[in-house]
């Protein structure tokens, strides 16, 4: 579904992605972790070319994303992206947030899009918040709207960049629950997160990055109990210590 | 036909330069006075005193809502009946300073209110007095938001200064009107007027763009 | 004490003049204010034995200046209409003029009779030219401008209107600074109207002094000389 | 000068004031609408990836901002006919006002866009919206919402600037006062009444901007 | 040291603090926890009158904070406050951030304040970041500067409002370490946090709030292993589940 081959990216002198090789199969759930600045966000942002890559091949759903001539609009419509800071449109209700892309990109009819929006919002447990504006929702609710917004395009892949790290502890649970359901339903997912419980429960593999390189790839249980690299050990000890 | 007038116009250049000097003098003085008054009023407007806030708000509304010419006339022609007799030049400077102050007041108040609340709270928590908070914490940060529109306001001020010619201050625009009677090629005369204003304003606009660049970290490209 | 006393005490006669254009009051190429009214005022001050100070306002500022006592008198090419005289006092007229119609040199309009219902005419806001024209050609289309006689001529030349109406002496003076043969003044006047200086109603002393001044200068020919030089000919063109 | 304030004469001129008030209203409304449109387009060009478009918009914005409206008006009224373009006065007037304020609006909208969290734009890109769709549905509504205040300020400037249109024979509010002044020689009555009408427009604009600010900026979304 | 007697506070109709009674002894470390919106922040913000209270008595270091006539400047200088969002002054370096209050409130001399600032910044492990601006520091470093800023006034009490919840997991550790050291040195501290490890390690008591009331006060081990109230049990389960 997603295939990185020898992918490299620089910001000026900074080598943010260094020879990335990674294959993700349809239906797989991959958790990406690593210290701050290691390139996790950059990695998943490349997949729908929010950031262009400079070297290597990146193929998503049989489309060559690394090819500058490819028109991304279609691919992007098939990839849901959920940001750490939600990035909901503050001037639109929850429903409008979810229906704007189906209406404008998929050219759906008004009623059809609205039906879809209600359905998806119900699915993430927000049937009673449909006409609220983002500012009227708690953080956890906002993030669920953001997920619904991604789902409304019926994407083949969902990407999450630290979806729970801006949330209060109480609200993290409700967002993770939605994500777990998605994972069990067979969605292909790539999730940047430090929520170890989530990784253990639903991830097929954990990718550990440091300084722009993939340092370890392993099933979650192996990685958490017995990381193979020094860097991995150190990282785990630092986030589990408190 | 333009050649016919061009020499005439060049003859008048010294006259135009006098006008430039007058425009620079009137707007320069008003700029300084208006900035000082505007900052004080802006700080009060962003402050806690409800009455002061309302009074300043009403003053800003009236000044912004009525034609500047009328304000000039009131200061020059109607104040004397209250015993305040002013020459044209000081009257012009006072009117223009008043106008500038009312606009700068809004800009400054906006800038101060845009400083995150947490900054003030942090300063309060460490025991800084109201004045110290303003002086060391709030104003230095507010300046980032204030600077660009402030310079923009100066440009507007320079152009608004042309209105004071109604009370006999011979500025660039007035020179233009006087010249156009003798050299009736308005396009050319006011073209020159435009160029002269441009020469004064353009450096200011560049200055504002420069400050904006210095103060923003990332520039947005859509 | 009367206004004359004040002037004498001050040693200065303050005159609001509108620098509206040749030949009455304008700024010559050296940047000096000059013109028929200006020289008359200088003569007035000389006869009073005081200095003269010109307060240079545009039309908007003229009346307030007089009413608020910034100026002792108004010297502009102003027609003493009955309505205006409700508010300020006029001297006796010192000359008579009348509104004329002017067109582009090559205009199909040859005489006043050629002006029809559809003709677009330019007039100055609130001027006597405006009211004269509306009386004589009630059906023409009017565009009222603000900003002085030369603007009317420009509007005619640029083709925004077909004809302009303004005070005859002003038009003749102003046309002189346009390229030769660009504007043609039609035969005949629309009206005959006086020009006078103005003072406040609380200055009857100054008013009667001015009336006497006009009488004297008419008798000794100084007024006639002034008008012949400035208004009735283009002699001034060479000197200014 | 105030002692003899004459309401009866003002009443006599009321029909004229009414007519002129309406003229100012619709001329300004039309120009305002056009100016915001021009502002949006110029701003989009300014922020576009194309250096050419960006430069072109920059030249337009800066040259308009640093020359007086009077010169621009002259250019349109007397300059265009020499190029063989004859437009009715009101079209010329609206055109000049539109292009003049458009440059200011471009800058205001740009500041609004640059204040939008970049994540908003990214979210739009990520869900596959095209450039125009992002502009139309995500960026502009927020940018306009955030800049209501400066937009109001510019609208006021535009309304007052429309008084310059009397130079090119357009009937508007300022002229009503001037007519009263020159026919009756009652400047106080003339100008104060004019000022009162402008103040009405000001408060109308302010009420509208407060209303739309409430509608556009949702419960402290920012 | 801090004594709440029957303290009440309203925001309009909302009763945010409801009959709060609490005594904190010198040298004590108290952790405050509870669901979002329960009034935790309001509680500690009242102590230096960032928020005024409307009823009851609040005495801090023998000064009556509830008394409107009392001048707070002196009391505030003796209380360090650390915010969730750091609130460092962005236009000042780390050193200037720490010295501004000593200079202006304590009227210290320049050299003296600078010496003090360097000392305190060294204590929180930032000796090599003294001349950096906040924007050049990581979140963890920024929060340590904020703590140093509080310490520079040699306060008798330190208040913390969720000091680690805006931080990346890796950075939480470094801030908690500084706070633990402070606690062990005998500083009187009140800390709003959900970091259970920290509470267990150094807190003398845990205060659990809900809907503006103090629901439970207990030593940390008792509270975490065996909360006495239903609300407490439910809260613990929701934040420990993931
Ligand atoms: N637009 C940019 N220009 C220059 N450098 C950048 C840019 N975006 C990110 N970087 C740098 O690239 C590196 C990787 O950034 P990235 O955001 O991918 O890290 P991350 O692993 O997601 O970190 P975090 O956990 O803090 O989100 C960092 O050193 C960062 O400073
Ligand atoms: N300035 C204010 N005006 C009105 N209501 C307020 C204000 N500040 C806080 N509140 C309300 O008071 C209640 C308590 O707020 P407080 O910030 O103390 O909660 P908290 O326990 O700190 O929550 P959190 O964990 O989200 O920070 C909340 O319902 C909040 O909405
Ligand atoms: Mg990241
Ligand atoms: Mg809180």
Short mmCIF file of C-alpha atoms in Angstrom, two decimals, chain A residues 33-129:
data_model
loop_
_atom_site.label_atom_id
_atom_site.label_comp_id
_atom_site.label_asym_id
_atom_site.label_seq_id
_atom_site.Cartn_x
_atom_site.Cartn_y
_atom_site.Cartn_z
CA UNK A 33 7.91 6.56 17.56
CA UNK A 34 11.20 8.20 18.38
CA UNK A 35 12.64 11.27 20.05
CA UNK A 36 11.56 14.76 19.15
CA UNK A 37 13.07 16.02 15.91
CA UNK A 38 13.83 12.52 14.66
CA UNK A 39 11.72 13.02 11.53
CA UNK A 40 8.50 11.19 12.42
CA UNK A 41 6.18 13.95 11.29
CA UNK A 42 8.21 14.53 8.17
CA UNK A 43 7.99 10.84 7.34
CA UNK A 44 4.23 10.67 7.32
CA UNK A 45 3.79 14.13 5.81
CA UNK A 46 5.74 12.97 2.78
CA UNK A 47 3.15 10.29 2.07
CA UNK A 48 0.60 12.80 0.76
CA UNK A 49 3.33 15.21 -0.25
CA UNK A 50 2.65 17.86 2.33
CA UNK A 51 6.44 17.79 2.12
CA UNK A 52 8.12 16.80 -1.16
CA UNK A 53 10.98 14.29 -1.03
CA UNK A 54 14.22 14.93 -2.83
CA UNK A 55 15.55 11.45 -3.53
CA UNK A 56 14.25 7.92 -3.69
CA UNK A 57 10.90 6.39 -4.54
CA UNK A 58 7.67 6.65 -2.63
CA UNK A 59 4.73 4.74 -4.04
CA UNK A 60 1.30 4.99 -2.45
CA UNK A 61 -1.59 2.89 -3.69
CA UNK A 62 0.31 2.30 -6.95
CA UNK A 63 0.85 6.02 -7.55
CA UNK A 64 4.39 7.42 -7.66
CA UNK A 65 4.27 10.23 -5.12
CA UNK A 66 7.93 11.08 -5.68
CA UNK A 67 7.13 11.98 -9.29
CA UNK A 68 6.76 15.78 -9.43
CA UNK A 69 4.46 15.51 -12.43
CA UNK A 70 1.85 13.45 -10.62
CA UNK A 71 -1.26 15.40 -9.62
CA UNK A 72 -1.69 14.81 -5.90
CA UNK A 73 -5.33 15.84 -5.55
CA UNK A 74 -6.68 12.36 -6.26
CA UNK A 75 -4.20 10.61 -4.00
CA UNK A 76 -4.74 13.05 -1.19
CA UNK A 77 -8.46 12.46 -1.36
CA UNK A 78 -7.74 8.81 -0.64
CA UNK A 79 -5.58 9.53 2.37
CA UNK A 80 -7.03 10.82 5.61
CA UNK A 81 -4.66 12.94 7.67
CA UNK A 82 -5.19 13.77 11.34
CA UNK A 83 -3.01 16.49 12.88
CA UNK A 84 -1.80 16.85 16.43
CA UNK A 85 -3.48 20.26 16.70
CA UNK A 86 -6.72 19.07 15.03
CA UNK A 87 -6.71 21.98 12.56
CA UNK A 88 -10.47 22.03 12.37
CA UNK A 89 -11.90 24.92 10.40
CA UNK A 90 -13.11 27.26 13.16
CA UNK A 91 -15.74 28.92 10.99
CA UNK A 92 -17.58 25.69 10.17
CA UNK A 93 -19.71 23.38 12.29
CA UNK A 94 -18.66 19.81 12.93
CA UNK A 95 -20.89 18.69 10.06
CA UNK A 96 -19.55 21.31 7.67
CA UNK A 97 -16.00 20.38 8.62
CA UNK A 98 -16.66 16.81 7.58
CA UNK A 99 -18.65 17.52 4.42
CA UNK A 100 -16.56 20.26 2.80
CA UNK A 101 -14.13 17.88 1.11
CA UNK A 102 -16.76 15.37 -0.10
CA UNK A 103 -18.76 18.29 -1.50
CA UNK A 104 -15.90 20.04 -3.23
CA UNK A 105 -13.47 17.25 -4.06
CA UNK A 106 -15.81 14.32 -4.61
CA UNK A 107 -18.53 16.66 -6.00
CA UNK A 108 -21.15 14.93 -3.91
CA UNK A 109 -24.69 16.27 -3.71
CA UNK A 110 -25.63 18.29 -0.64
CA UNK A 111 -28.02 15.73 0.87
CA UNK A 112 -25.72 12.85 0.13
CA UNK A 113 -22.75 14.57 1.77
CA UNK A 114 -24.83 15.52 4.75
CA UNK A 115 -26.06 11.98 5.20
CA UNK A 116 -22.49 10.72 5.00
CA UNK A 117 -21.29 13.36 7.47
CA UNK A 118 -23.94 12.46 10.01
CA UNK A 119 -23.14 8.80 9.62
CA UNK A 120 -19.43 9.27 10.20
CA UNK A 121 -19.91 11.69 13.09
CA UNK A 122 -22.25 9.15 14.69
CA UNK A 123 -19.60 6.53 14.22
CA UNK A 124 -17.08 8.56 16.27
CA UNK A 125 -19.75 9.12 18.92
CA UNK A 126 -20.64 12.73 18.15
CA UNK A 127 -24.22 12.42 16.95
CA UNK A 128 -25.28 15.11 19.43
CA UNK A 129 -22.54 17.57 18.47
#
